[in-house]
């Protein structure tokens, strides 16, 4: 399962919670302040990214391209297109 985040939706959420903390982190895992997160999301929009992955394994190109994933789509309505997991992989404990 892959989850993505609407950049505009996150900006609305962060903008409506005066003084609320942020659930975003930098590349080293350090928590961002609310204002730092808002700045980072504005940078994402300026770069043309309408959606961003929540999972660190989602990317473009995707590390699961061999299983059919076309890579994360950062555009509007995009996200992770997904890929096939064999039933035996699921039985062995592969993430869904």
PDB file of N, CA, C and O in Angstrom, residues 21-26 29-38 40:
ATOM      1  N   UNK A  21       1.857  21.910  15.717  1.00  0.00           N
ATOM      2  CA  UNK A  21       3.137  21.364  15.281  1.00  0.00           C
ATOM      3  C   UNK A  21       3.031  20.771  13.894  1.00  0.00           C
ATOM      4  O   UNK A  21       1.962  20.715  13.301  1.00  0.00           O
ATOM      5  N   UNK A  22       4.118  20.339  13.393  1.00  0.00           N
ATOM      6  CA  UNK A  22       4.185  19.768  12.059  1.00  0.00           C
ATOM      7  C   UNK A  22       4.491  18.280  12.153  1.00  0.00           C
ATOM      8  O   UNK A  22       5.160  17.834  13.066  1.00  0.00           O
ATOM      9  N   UNK A  23       3.999  17.516  11.208  1.00  0.00           N
ATOM     10  CA  UNK A  23       4.298  16.087  11.136  1.00  0.00           C
ATOM     11  C   UNK A  23       5.315  15.814  10.041  1.00  0.00           C
ATOM     12  O   UNK A  23       5.509  14.693   9.640  1.00  0.00           O
ATOM     13  N   UNK A  24       5.987  16.855   9.555  1.00  0.00           N
ATOM     14  CA  UNK A  24       6.996  16.726   8.510  1.00  0.00           C
ATOM     15  C   UNK A  24       8.389  16.670   9.118  1.00  0.00           C
ATOM     16  O   UNK A  24       8.634  17.248  10.173  1.00  0.00           O
ATOM     17  N   UNK A  25       9.277  15.981   8.411  1.00  0.00           N
ATOM     18  CA  UNK A  25      10.679  15.924   8.832  1.00  0.00           C
ATOM     19  C   UNK A  25      11.570  16.277   7.647  1.00  0.00           C
ATOM     20  O   UNK A  25      11.144  16.174   6.490  1.00  0.00           O
ATOM     21  N   UNK A  26      12.813  16.646   7.946  1.00  0.00           N
ATOM     22  CA  UNK A  26      13.771  16.901   6.870  1.00  0.00           C
ATOM     23  C   UNK A  26      14.379  15.577   6.418  1.00  0.00           C
ATOM     24  O   UNK A  26      13.986  14.504   6.891  1.00  0.00           O
ATOM     25  N   UNK A  29      15.496  13.247   9.139  1.00  0.00           N
ATOM     26  CA  UNK A  29      14.535  12.818  10.142  1.00  0.00           C
ATOM     27  C   UNK A  29      14.254  13.834  11.237  1.00  0.00           C
ATOM     28  O   UNK A  29      13.490  13.561  12.153  1.00  0.00           O
ATOM     29  N   UNK A  30      14.861  15.013  11.134  1.00  0.00           N
ATOM     30  CA  UNK A  30      14.627  16.058  12.142  1.00  0.00           C
ATOM     31  C   UNK A  30      13.274  16.725  11.889  1.00  0.00           C
ATOM     32  O   UNK A  30      12.968  17.119  10.763  1.00  0.00           O
ATOM     33  N   UNK A  31      12.437  16.843  12.932  1.00  0.00           N
ATOM     34  CA  UNK A  31      11.117  17.453  12.747  1.00  0.00           C
ATOM     35  C   UNK A  31      11.229  18.907  12.262  1.00  0.00           C
ATOM     36  O   UNK A  31      12.101  19.655  12.701  1.00  0.00           O
ATOM     37  N   UNK A  32      10.335  19.261  11.337  1.00  0.00           N
ATOM     38  CA  UNK A  32      10.255  20.637  10.869  1.00  0.00           C
ATOM     39  C   UNK A  32       9.221  21.388  11.692  1.00  0.00           C
ATOM     40  O   UNK A  32       8.219  20.805  12.121  1.00  0.00           O
ATOM     41  N   UNK A  33       9.455  22.660  11.880  1.00  0.00           N
ATOM     42  CA  UNK A  33       8.425  23.477  12.514  1.00  0.00           C
ATOM     43  C   UNK A  33       7.287  23.645  11.514  1.00  0.00           C
ATOM     44  O   UNK A  33       7.425  23.350  10.319  1.00  0.00           O
ATOM     45  N   UNK A  34       6.168  24.120  11.976  1.00  0.00           N
ATOM     46  CA  UNK A  34       5.026  24.361  11.106  1.00  0.00           C
ATOM     47  C   UNK A  34       5.410  25.289   9.959  1.00  0.00           C
ATOM     48  O   UNK A  34       5.097  25.027   8.792  1.00  0.00           O
ATOM     49  N   UNK A  35       6.096  26.381  10.254  1.00  0.00           N
ATOM     50  CA  UNK A  35       6.473  27.341   9.212  1.00  0.00           C
ATOM     51  C   UNK A  35       7.500  26.763   8.240  1.00  0.00           C
ATOM     52  O   UNK A  35       7.437  27.033   7.038  1.00  0.00           O
ATOM     53  N   UNK A  36       8.419  25.945   8.723  1.00  0.00           N
ATOM     54  CA  UNK A  36       9.373  25.288   7.833  1.00  0.00           C
ATOM     55  C   UNK A  36       8.653  24.319   6.896  1.00  0.00           C
ATOM     56  O   UNK A  36       8.988  24.226   5.714  1.00  0.00           O
ATOM     57  N   UNK A  37       7.661  23.607   7.425  1.00  0.00           N
ATOM     58  CA  UNK A  37       6.895  22.675   6.599  1.00  0.00           C
ATOM     59  C   UNK A  37       6.115  23.430   5.525  1.00  0.00           C
ATOM     60  O   UNK A  37       6.071  23.007   4.363  1.00  0.00           O
ATOM     61  N   UNK A  38       5.520  24.551   5.896  1.00  0.00           N
ATOM     62  CA  UNK A  38       4.788  25.364   4.925  1.00  0.00           C
ATOM     63  C   UNK A  38       5.726  25.850   3.825  1.00  0.00           C
ATOM     64  O   UNK A  38       5.400  25.780   2.639  1.00  0.00           O
ATOM     65  N   UNK A  40       8.514  24.415   2.825  1.00  0.00           N
ATOM     66  CA  UNK A  40       8.895  23.256   2.015  1.00  0.00           C
ATOM     67  C   UNK A  40       7.774  22.876   1.053  1.00  0.00           C
ATOM     68  O   UNK A  40       8.036  22.531  -0.110  1.00  0.00           O
TER      69      UNK A  40
END
